[in-house]
C-alpha positions as protocol buffer text, in pm:
chain_id: "A"
residue {
  index: 1
  type: MET
  ca { x: 11 y: -11 z: -5 }
}
residue {
  index: 2
  type: SER
  ca { x: 102 y: 369 z: -39 }
}
residue {
  index: 3
  type: GLU
  ca { x: 30 y: 699 z: 23 }
}
residue {
  index: 4
  type: ILE
  ca { x: -86 y: 910 z: -245 }
}
residue {
  index: 5
  type: PHE
  ca { x: -38 y: 1274 z: -213 }
}
residue {
  index: 6
  type: PHE
  ca { x: -303 y: 1451 z: -441 }
}
residue {
  index: 7
  type: SER
  ca { x: -364 y: 1837 z: -590 }
}
residue {
  index: 8
  type: HIS
  ca { x: -702 y: 1929 z: -720 }
}
residue {
  index: 9
  type: ALA
  ca { x: -733 y: 2057 z: -1022 }
}
residue {
  index: 10
  type: ASN
  ca { x: -848 y: 2476 z: -1085 }
}
residue {
  index: 11
  type: GLY
  ca { x: -1206 y: 2562 z: -934 }
}
residue {
  index: 12
  type: PHE
  ca { x: -1239 y: 2215 z: -764 }
}
residue {
  index: 13
  type: PRO
  ca { x: -1192 y: 2152 z: -423 }
}
residue {
  index: 14
  type: ALA
  ca { x: -991 y: 1782 z: -361 }
}
residue {
  index: 15
  type: ARG
  ca { x: -1267 y: 1692 z: -131 }
}
residue {
  index: 16
  type: THR
  ca { x: -1530 y: 1677 z: -462 }
}
residue {
  index: 17
  type: TYR
  ca { x: -1282 y: 1413 z: -581 }
}
residue {
  index: 18
  type: GLU
  ca { x: -1407 y: 1198 z: -241 }
}
residue {
  index: 19
  type: VAL
  ca { x: -1535 y: 915 z: -490 }
}
residue {
  index: 20
  type: PHE
  ca { x: -1216 y: 834 z: -680 }
}
residue {
  index: 21
  type: PHE
  ca { x: -987 y: 871 z: -331 }
}
residue {
  index: 22
  type: HIS
  ca { x: -1285 y: 603 z: -291 }
}
residue {
  index: 23
  type: HIS
  ca { x: -1151 y: 367 z: -492 }
}
residue {
  index: 24
  type: LEU
  ca { x: -805 y: 436 z: -476 }
}
residue {
  index: 25
  type: GLN
  ca { x: -830 y: 219 z: -153 }
}
residue {
  index: 26
  type: PRO
  ca { x: -615 y: 40 z: -52 }
}
residue {
  index: 27
  type: HIS
  ca { x: -407 y: 316 z: -163 }
}
residue {
  index: 28
  type: THR
  ca { x: -389 y: 597 z: 156 }
}
residue {
  index: 29
  type: VAL
  ca { x: -443 y: 935 z: -52 }
}
residue {
  index: 30
  type: SER
  ca { x: -378 y: 1331 z: 150 }
}
residue {
  index: 31
  type: TYR
  ca { x: -420 y: 1647 z: 9 }
}
residue {
  index: 32
  type: VAL
  ca { x: -417 y: 1996 z: 41 }
}
residue {
  index: 33
  type: ASP
  ca { x: -782 y: 2092 z: 31 }
}
residue {
  index: 34
  type: VAL
  ca { x: -764 y: 2417 z: -166 }
}
residue {
  index: 35
  type: PHE
  ca { x: -471 y: 2573 z: -260 }
}
residue {
  index: 36
  type: GLY
  ca { x: -396 y: 2946 z: -238 }
}
residue {
  index: 37
  type: LEU
  ca { x: -638 y: 3053 z: 0 }
}
residue {
  index: 38
  type: GLY
  ca { x: -329 y: 3037 z: 311 }
}
residue {
  index: 39
  type: GLU
  ca { x: 17 y: 3128 z: 353 }
}
residue {
  index: 40
  type: TYR
  ca { x: 67 y: 3125 z: -45 }
}
residue {
  index: 41
  type: GLN
  ca { x: -106 y: 3313 z: -209 }
}
residue {
  index: 42
  type: PRO
  ca { x: -52 y: 3362 z: -669 }
}
residue {
  index: 43
  type: GLY
  ca { x: 139 y: 3675 z: -758 }
}
residue {
  index: 44
  type: LYS
  ca { x: 224 y: 3658 z: -1132 }
}
residue {
  index: 45
  type: THR
  ca { x: 308 y: 3253 z: -1118 }
}
residue {
  index: 46
  type: TRP
  ca { x: 201 y: 2918 z: -957 }
}
residue {
  index: 47
  type: ARG
  ca { x: 483 y: 2835 z: -775 }
}
residue {
  index: 48
  type: PRO
  ca { x: 390 y: 2988 z: -421 }
}
residue {
  index: 49
  type: MET
  ca { x: 122 y: 2709 z: -402 }
}
residue {
  index: 50
  type: VAL
  ca { x: 409 y: 2485 z: -527 }
}
residue {
  index: 51
  type: GLN
  ca { x: 574 y: 2609 z: -178 }
}
residue {
  index: 52
  type: GLU
  ca { x: 243 y: 2503 z: -9 }
}
residue {
  index: 53
  type: LEU
  ca { x: 248 y: 2135 z: -149 }
}
residue {
  index: 54
  type: ILE
  ca { x: 618 y: 2077 z: -46 }
}
residue {
  index: 55
  type: GLU
  ca { x: 551 y: 2201 z: 258 }
}
residue {
  index: 56
  type: ASN
  ca { x: 277 y: 2006 z: 320 }
}
residue {
  index: 57
  type: VAL
  ca { x: 428 y: 1676 z: 186 }
}
residue {
  index: 58
  type: GLU
  ca { x: 669 y: 1768 z: 422 }
}
residue {
  index: 59
  type: THR
  ca { x: 447 y: 1759 z: 733 }
}
residue {
  index: 60
  type: ARG
  ca { x: 234 y: 1581 z: 683 }
}
residue {
  index: 61
  type: SER
  ca { x: 352 y: 1227 z: 530 }
}
residue {
  index: 62
  type: GLN
  ca { x: 571 y: 1006 z: 747 }
}
residue {
  index: 63
  type: GLN
  ca { x: 758 y: 835 z: 430 }
}
residue {
  index: 64
  type: ARG
  ca { x: 779 y: 908 z: 16 }
}
residue {
  index: 65
  type: VAL
  ca { x: 433 y: 913 z: -105 }
}
residue {
  index: 66
  type: TRP
  ca { x: 308 y: 902 z: -513 }
}
residue {
  index: 67
  type: GLY
  ca { x: 256 y: 1290 z: -622 }
}
residue {
  index: 68
  type: LEU
  ca { x: -93 y: 1282 z: -839 }
}
residue {
  index: 69
  type: GLY
  ca { x: -211 y: 1616 z: -925 }
}
residue {
  index: 70
  type: HIS
  ca { x: -537 y: 1682 z: -1151 }
}
residue {
  index: 71
  type: SER
  ca { x: -513 y: 1949 z: -1426 }
}
residue {
  index: 72
  type: PHE
  ca { x: -309 y: 2234 z: -1225 }
}
residue {
  index: 73
  type: GLY
  ca { x: -246 y: 2034 z: -950 }
}
residue {
  index: 74
  type: GLY
  ca { x: -93 y: 1810 z: -1266 }
}
residue {
  index: 75
  type: VAL
  ca { x: 166 y: 2094 z: -1246 }
}
residue {
  index: 76
  type: LEU
  ca { x: 223 y: 2174 z: -868 }
}
residue {
  index: 77
  type: THR
  ca { x: 324 y: 1825 z: -874 }
}
residue {
  index: 78
  type: LEU
  ca { x: 569 y: 1822 z: -1118 }
}
residue {
  index: 79
  type: TRP
  ca { x: 781 y: 2112 z: -992 }
}
residue {
  index: 80
  type: ALA
  ca { x: 758 y: 2043 z: -649 }
}
residue {
  index: 81
  type: ALA
  ca { x: 888 y: 1673 z: -795 }
}
residue {
  index: 82
  type: ILE
  ca { x: 1159 y: 1819 z: -936 }
}
residue {
  index: 83
  type: GLU
  ca { x: 1235 y: 2037 z: -598 }
}
residue {
  index: 84
  type: ARG
  ca { x: 1217 y: 1829 z: -414 }
}
residue {
  index: 85
  type: PRO
  ca { x: 1289 y: 1421 z: -538 }
}
residue {
  index: 86
  type: ASP
  ca { x: 1372 y: 1266 z: -166 }
}
residue {
  index: 87
  type: LEU
  ca { x: 951 y: 1315 z: -151 }
}
residue {
  index: 88
  type: PHE
  ca { x: 787 y: 1179 z: -413 }
}
residue {
  index: 89
  type: LYS
  ca { x: 872 y: 773 z: -504 }
}
residue {
  index: 90
  type: GLY
  ca { x: 695 y: 882 z: -807 }
}
residue {
  index: 91
  type: ILE
  ca { x: 439 y: 1103 z: -986 }
}
residue {
  index: 92
  type: ILE
  ca { x: 84 y: 1100 z: -1249 }
}
residue {
  index: 93
  type: MET
  ca { x: 18 y: 1350 z: -1386 }
}
residue {
  index: 94
  type: LEU
  ca { x: -393 y: 1378 z: -1533 }
}
residue {
  index: 95
  type: ASP
  ca { x: -387 y: 1569 z: -1778 }
}
residue {
  index: 96
  type: PRO
  ca { x: -232 y: 1912 z: -1728 }
}
residue {
  index: 97
  type: PRO
  ca { x: -247 y: 2244 z: -1880 }
}
residue {
  index: 98
  type: ILE
  ca { x: 97 y: 2223 z: -2051 }
}
residue {
  index: 99
  type: PHE
  ca { x: -5 y: 2353 z: -2433 }
}
residue {
  index: 100
  type: PRO
  ca { x: 263 y: 2328 z: -2688 }
}
residue {
  index: 101
  type: TRP
  ca { x: 549 y: 2622 z: -2759 }
}
residue {
  index: 102
  type: TRP
  ca { x: 311 y: 2768 z: -2995 }
}
residue {
  index: 103
  type: PHE
  ca { x: 52 y: 2850 z: -2751 }
}
residue {
  index: 104
  type: ARG
  ca { x: 286 y: 2937 z: -2462 }
}
residue {
  index: 105
  type: LEU
  ca { x: 477 y: 3174 z: -2585 }
}
residue {
  index: 106
  type: GLY
  ca { x: 91 y: 3393 z: -2700 }
}
residue {
  index: 107
  type: MET
  ca { x: 96 y: 3314 z: -2323 }
}
residue {
  index: 108
  type: GLY
  ca { x: 359 y: 3437 z: -2247 }
}
residue {
  index: 109
  type: ILE
  ca { x: 324 y: 3747 z: -2427 }
}
residue {
  index: 110
  type: VAL
  ca { x: -81 y: 3795 z: -2310 }
}
residue {
  index: 111
  type: HIS
  ca { x: 138 y: 3768 z: -1953 }
}
residue {
  index: 112
  type: SER
  ca { x: 387 y: 4013 z: -2018 }
}
residue {
  index: 113
  type: LEU
  ca { x: 215 y: 4283 z: -2127 }
}
residue {
  index: 114
  type: GLY
  ca { x: 13 y: 4251 z: -1752 }
}
residue {
  index: 115
  type: ILE
  ca { x: -328 y: 4173 z: -1938 }
}
residue {
  index: 116
  type: SER
  ca { x: -438 y: 3810 z: -1862 }
}
residue {
  index: 117
  type: GLU
  ca { x: -689 y: 3826 z: -1697 }
}
residue {
  index: 118
  type: LYS
  ca { x: -920 y: 4032 z: -1927 }
}
residue {
  index: 119
  type: VAL
  ca { x: -792 y: 3873 z: -2226 }
}
residue {
  index: 120
  type: ILE
  ca { x: -766 y: 3432 z: -2156 }
}
residue {
  index: 121
  type: PRO
  ca { x: -1108 y: 3316 z: -2192 }
}
residue {
  index: 122
  type: ILE
  ca { x: -1145 y: 3081 z: -1927 }
}
residue {
  index: 123
  type: ALA
  ca { x: -1037 y: 3281 z: -1721 }
}
residue {
  index: 124
  type: LYS
  ca { x: -1279 y: 3619 z: -1804 }
}
residue {
  index: 125
  type: LYS
  ca { x: -1537 y: 3297 z: -1721 }
}
residue {
  index: 126
  type: ALA
  ca { x: -1450 y: 3246 z: -1437 }
}
residue {
  index: 127
  type: SER
  ca { x: -1397 y: 3640 z: -1269 }
}
residue {
  index: 128
  type: ARG
  ca { x: -1860 y: 3638 z: -1412 }
}
residue {
  index: 129
  type: ARG
  ca { x: -1880 y: 3312 z: -1225 }
}
residue {
  index: 130
  type: ARG
  ca { x: -2174 y: 3308 z: -986 }
}
residue {
  index: 131
  type: GLU
  ca { x: -2046 y: 3280 z: -675 }
}
residue {
  index: 132
  type: LYS
  ca { x: -2328 y: 3285 z: -436 }
}
residue {
  index: 133
  type: PHE
  ca { x: -2663 y: 3079 z: -377 }
}
residue {
  index: 134
  type: ASP
  ca { x: -2976 y: 3080 z: -177 }
}
residue {
  index: 135
  type: SER
  ca { x: -2948 y: 2701 z: -92 }
}
residue {
  index: 136
  type: ARG
  ca { x: -2696 y: 2347 z: -235 }
}
residue {
  index: 137
  type: ASN
  ca { x: -3051 y: 2256 z: -380 }
}
residue {
  index: 138
  type: GLU
  ca { x: -3054 y: 2626 z: -586 }
}
residue {
  index: 139
  type: ALA
  ca { x: -2724 y: 2526 z: -701 }
}
residue {
  index: 140
  type: TYR
  ca { x: -2777 y: 2227 z: -781 }
}
residue {
  index: 141
  type: HIS
  ca { x: -3072 y: 2303 z: -1009 }
}
residue {
  index: 142
  type: TYR
  ca { x: -2841 y: 2613 z: -1153 }
}
residue {
  index: 143
  type: TRP
  ca { x: -2537 y: 2408 z: -1272 }
}
residue {
  index: 144
  type: LYS
  ca { x: -2687 y: 1992 z: -1277 }
}
residue {
  index: 145
  type: ASN
  ca { x: -2699 y: 2114 z: -1679 }
}
residue {
  index: 146
  type: LYS
  ca { x: -2458 y: 2346 z: -1776 }
}
residue {
  index: 147
  type: SER
  ca { x: -2253 y: 2239 z: -1990 }
}
residue {
  index: 148
  type: LEU
  ca { x: -1900 y: 2125 z: -1765 }
}
residue {
  index: 149
  type: PHE
  ca { x: -2057 y: 1933 z: -1518 }
}
residue {
  index: 150
  type: LYS
  ca { x: -2290 y: 1711 z: -1783 }
}
residue {
  index: 151
  type: ALA
  ca { x: -2057 y: 1397 z: -1726 }
}
residue {
  index: 152
  type: PHE
  ca { x: -1967 y: 1382 z: -1379 }
}
residue {
  index: 153
  type: ASP
  ca { x: -2024 y: 1079 z: -1190 }
}
residue {
  index: 154
  type: PRO
  ca { x: -2270 y: 1144 z: -1038 }
}
residue {
  index: 155
  type: GLU
  ca { x: -2167 y: 1068 z: -687 }
}
residue {
  index: 156
  type: ALA
  ca { x: -1859 y: 1340 z: -756 }
}
residue {
  index: 157
  type: PHE
  ca { x: -2144 y: 1621 z: -850 }
}
residue {
  index: 158
  type: ASP
  ca { x: -2273 y: 1555 z: -495 }
}
residue {
  index: 159
  type: ALA
  ca { x: -1963 y: 1586 z: -349 }
}
residue {
  index: 160
  type: TYR
  ca { x: -1907 y: 1947 z: -606 }
}
residue {
  index: 161
  type: ILE
  ca { x: -2299 y: 2049 z: -436 }
}
residue {
  index: 162
  type: ASN
  ca { x: -2146 y: 1904 z: -68 }
}
residue {
  index: 163
  type: TYR
  ca { x: -1768 y: 2052 z: -122 }
}
residue {
  index: 164
  type: GLY
  ca { x: -1735 y: 2342 z: -399 }
}
residue {
  index: 165
  type: LEU
  ca { x: -2019 y: 2563 z: -132 }
}
residue {
  index: 166
  type: LYS
  ca { x: -1920 y: 2706 z: 179 }
}
residue {
  index: 167
  type: PRO
  ca { x: -2212 y: 2841 z: 435 }
}
residue {
  index: 168
  type: SER
  ca { x: -2186 y: 3260 z: 366 }
}
residue {
  index: 169
  type: PRO
  ca { x: -2172 y: 3541 z: 637 }
}
residue {
  index: 170
  type: SER
  ca { x: -2380 y: 3674 z: 482 }
}
residue {
  index: 171
  type: GLY
  ca { x: -2628 y: 3410 z: 508 }
}
residue {
  index: 172
  type: GLY
  ca { x: -2714 y: 3103 z: 213 }
}
residue {
  index: 173
  type: PHE
  ca { x: -2410 y: 2965 z: 101 }
}
residue {
  index: 174
  type: GLU
  ca { x: -2091 y: 3126 z: -191 }
}
residue {
  index: 175
  type: LEU
  ca { x: -1773 y: 2961 z: -350 }
}
residue {
  index: 176
  type: THR
  ca { x: -1546 y: 2803 z: -183 }
}
residue {
  index: 177
  type: ILE
  ca { x: -1333 y: 2892 z: -446 }
}
residue {
  index: 178
  type: PRO
  ca { x: -1357 y: 3235 z: -483 }
}
residue {
  index: 179
  type: ARG
  ca { x: -1410 y: 3361 z: -849 }
}
residue {
  index: 180
  type: SER
  ca { x: -1116 y: 3619 z: -746 }
}
residue {
  index: 181
  type: LEU
  ca { x: -855 y: 3354 z: -695 }
}
residue {
  index: 182
  type: GLU
  ca { x: -938 y: 3074 z: -952 }
}
residue {
  index: 183
  type: SER
  ca { x: -1005 y: 3366 z: -1238 }
}
residue {
  index: 184
  type: LYS
  ca { x: -638 y: 3480 z: -1121 }
}
residue {
  index: 185
  type: LEU
  ca { x: -497 y: 3046 z: -1162 }
}
residue {
  index: 186
  type: PHE
  ca { x: -633 y: 3057 z: -1484 }
}
residue {
  index: 187
  type: ALA
  ca { x: -471 y: 3392 z: -1589 }
}
residue {
  index: 188
  type: THR
  ca { x: -108 y: 3290 z: -1476 }
}
residue {
  index: 189
  type: THR
  ca { x: -122 y: 2977 z: -1588 }
}
residue {
  index: 190
  type: PRO
  ca { x: 299 y: 2943 z: -1674 }
}
residue {
  index: 191
  type: ALA
  ca { x: 428 y: 2993 z: -2066 }
}
residue {
  index: 192
  type: LYS
  ca { x: 740 y: 2843 z: -1909 }
}
residue {
  index: 193
  type: ILE
  ca { x: 717 y: 2561 z: -1764 }
}
residue {
  index: 194
  type: GLY
  ca { x: 1102 y: 2450 z: -1720 }
}
residue {
  index: 195
  type: ASN
  ca { x: 1232 y: 2126 z: -1679 }
}
residue {
  index: 196
  type: THR
  ca { x: 1054 y: 1871 z: -1764 }
}
residue {
  index: 197
  type: LYS
  ca { x: 1241 y: 1545 z: -1710 }
}
residue {
  index: 198
  type: PRO
  ca { x: 1227 y: 1502 z: -1278 }
}
residue {
  index: 199
  type: THR
  ca { x: 1458 y: 1238 z: -1182 }
}
residue {
  index: 200
  type: VAL
  ca { x: 1174 y: 955 z: -1012 }
}
residue {
  index: 201
  type: PRO
  ca { x: 915 y: 785 z: -1270 }
}
residue {
  index: 202
  type: SER
  ca { x: 666 y: 973 z: -1387 }
}
residue {
  index: 203
  type: TYR
  ca { x: 373 y: 966 z: -1556 }
}
residue {
  index: 204
  type: TYR
  ca { x: 82 y: 1187 z: -1820 }
}
residue {
  index: 205
  type: MET
  ca { x: -190 y: 1079 z: -1841 }
}
residue {
  index: 206
  type: TYR
  ca { x: -406 y: 1241 z: -2083 }
}
residue {
  index: 207
  type: ALA
  ca { x: -738 y: 1264 z: -2190 }
}
residue {
  index: 208
  type: THR
  ca { x: -829 y: 1171 z: -2580 }
}
residue {
  index: 209
  type: GLN
  ca { x: -1068 y: 1523 z: -2517 }
}
residue {
  index: 210
  type: GLY
  ca { x: -844 y: 1682 z: -2269 }
}
residue {
  index: 211
  type: VAL
  ca { x: -705 y: 2015 z: -2275 }
}
residue {
  index: 212
  type: VAL
  ca { x: -426 y: 1947 z: -2563 }
}
residue {
  index: 213
  type: PRO
  ca { x: -492 y: 1766 z: -2893 }
}
residue {
  index: 214
  type: VAL
  ca { x: -453 y: 1446 z: -2931 }
}
residue {
  index: 215
  type: LYS
  ca { x: -276 y: 1580 z: -3239 }
}
residue {
  index: 216
  type: ASN
  ca { x: -60 y: 1792 z: -3072 }
}
residue {
  index: 217
  type: ILE
  ca { x: 48 y: 1452 z: -2758 }
}
residue {
  index: 218
  type: HIS
  ca { x: 359 y: 1407 z: -3023 }
}
residue {
  index: 219
  type: GLN
  ca { x: 533 y: 1738 z: -2887 }
}
residue {
  index: 220
  type: GLN
  ca { x: 434 y: 1728 z: -2491 }
}
residue {
  index: 221
  type: GLN
  ca { x: 622 y: 1311 z: -2602 }
}
residue {
  index: 222
  type: ARG
  ca { x: 964 y: 1554 z: -2746 }
}
residue {
  index: 223
  type: ILE
  ca { x: 919 y: 1744 z: -2365 }
}
residue {
  index: 224
  type: PHE
  ca { x: 839 y: 1521 z: -2091 }
}
residue {
  index: 225
  type: SER
  ca { x: 1187 y: 1239 z: -2283 }
}
residue {
  index: 226
  type: LYS
  ca { x: 1149 y: 1064 z: -1964 }
}
residue {
  index: 227
  type: THR
  ca { x: 834 y: 1091 z: -1948 }
}
residue {
  index: 228
  type: THR
  ca { x: 550 y: 709 z: -2026 }
}
residue {
  index: 229
  type: PHE
  ca { x: 216 y: 865 z: -2096 }
}
residue {
  index: 230
  type: ILE
  ca { x: -140 y: 715 z: -2110 }
}
residue {
  index: 231
  type: PRO
  ca { x: -436 y: 798 z: -2277 }
}
residue {
  index: 232
  type: PHE
  ca { x: -770 y: 816 z: -2116 }
}
residue {
  index: 233
  type: GLU
  ca { x: -1084 y: 860 z: -2332 }
}
residue {
  index: 234
  type: GLY
  ca { x: -1270 y: 1082 z: -2206 }
}
residue {
  index: 235
  type: GLN
  ca { x: -1257 y: 1422 z: -2105 }
}
residue {
  index: 236
  type: HIS
  ca { x: -1033 y: 1665 z: -1882 }
}
residue {
  index: 237
  type: MET
  ca { x: -1268 y: 1655 z: -1608 }
}
residue {
  index: 238
  type: PHE
  ca { x: -1232 y: 1286 z: -1658 }
}
residue {
  index: 239
  type: PRO
  ca { x: -1148 y: 1179 z: -1275 }
}
residue {
  index: 240
  type: LEU
  ca { x: -1487 y: 1378 z: -1089 }
}
residue {
  index: 241
  type: GLU
  ca { x: -1629 y: 1248 z: -1444 }
}
residue {
  index: 242
  type: GLN
  ca { x: -1537 y: 840 z: -1464 }
}
residue {
  index: 243
  type: PRO
  ca { x: -1387 y: 838 z: -1109 }
}
residue {
  index: 244
  type: GLU
  ca { x: -1355 y: 433 z: -1084 }
}
residue {
  index: 245
  type: LYS
  ca { x: -1184 y: 384 z: -1433 }
}
residue {
  index: 246
  type: THR
  ca { x: -941 y: 627 z: -1285 }
}
residue {
  index: 247
  type: ALA
  ca { x: -794 y: 485 z: -1103 }
}
residue {
  index: 248
  type: ALA
  ca { x: -762 y: 194 z: -1167 }
}
residue {
  index: 249
  type: PHE
  ca { x: -523 y: 245 z: -1418 }
}
residue {
  index: 250
  type: ILE
  ca { x: -431 y: 428 z: -1130 }
}
residue {
  index: 251
  type: LYS
  ca { x: -335 y: 120 z: -936 }
}
residue {
  index: 252
  type: ASN
  ca { x: -228 y: -13 z: -1261 }
}
residue {
  index: 253
  type: ILE
  ca { x: 105 y: 269 z: -1263 }
}
residue {
  index: 254
  type: ILE
  ca { x: 147 y: 203 z: -868 }
}
residue {
  index: 255
  type: SER
  ca { x: 172 y: -180 z: -874 }
}
residue {
  index: 256
  type: GLY
  ca { x: 402 y: -189 z: -1114 }
}
residue {
  index: 257
  type: HIS
  ca { x: 240 y: -355 z: -1390 }
}
residue {
  index: 258
  type: VAL
  ca { x: 272 y: 43 z: -1668 }
}
residue {
  index: 259
  type: ASN
  ca { x: 615 y: 83 z: -1786 }
}
């Protein structure tokens, strides 16, 4: 049995993944429930949250862990393992937003101009998200038919209703991850990745309908020349849409059945 340290996707507290964690048993799962709300907050990069991840692994884990991260969390996991390989047995990135060079070039220009939050579509959309509801039931019906959630596993969607909202001081419920934080993280999606050759075993599970088109995966394979690539039939949110199948892939990796 191994210990897994999980890092969540932007906008989705780690507890949203509880059905996924259940299917990862008998491995144990630790996590930071929400990155970027405490001492370590995003500035112009995601690097502060990498330190948040490292600090939590150091203080909460008694052994080297398998780093597992979805989307935003996949990049944090990669950078943490590059900086502190002594903390990790290996890492598994689930559809990380590491784009082809030409896309990252454009991101770099937008970042340098300081207009990311105004021109990056997903950041703009996040900044306009509805953030308050009178009840969880209202939120359930509001979100149920949104395209993002249509393919969610029912238990995962219920978990998002429970953990994606918290009681608001003014009454009703508000987003656990403020839209300002979610938008900031999307706006600072890295244009520069840095070292992509971790010294621990590394795996890159990419969705066939994910953030990087399959036709461009060969570019990612060149960047991550020491990493094993594994296709997963599904969309970017596959850990929350197909939690049991995703967990089975990961358990095979940890048990050494994927090379």
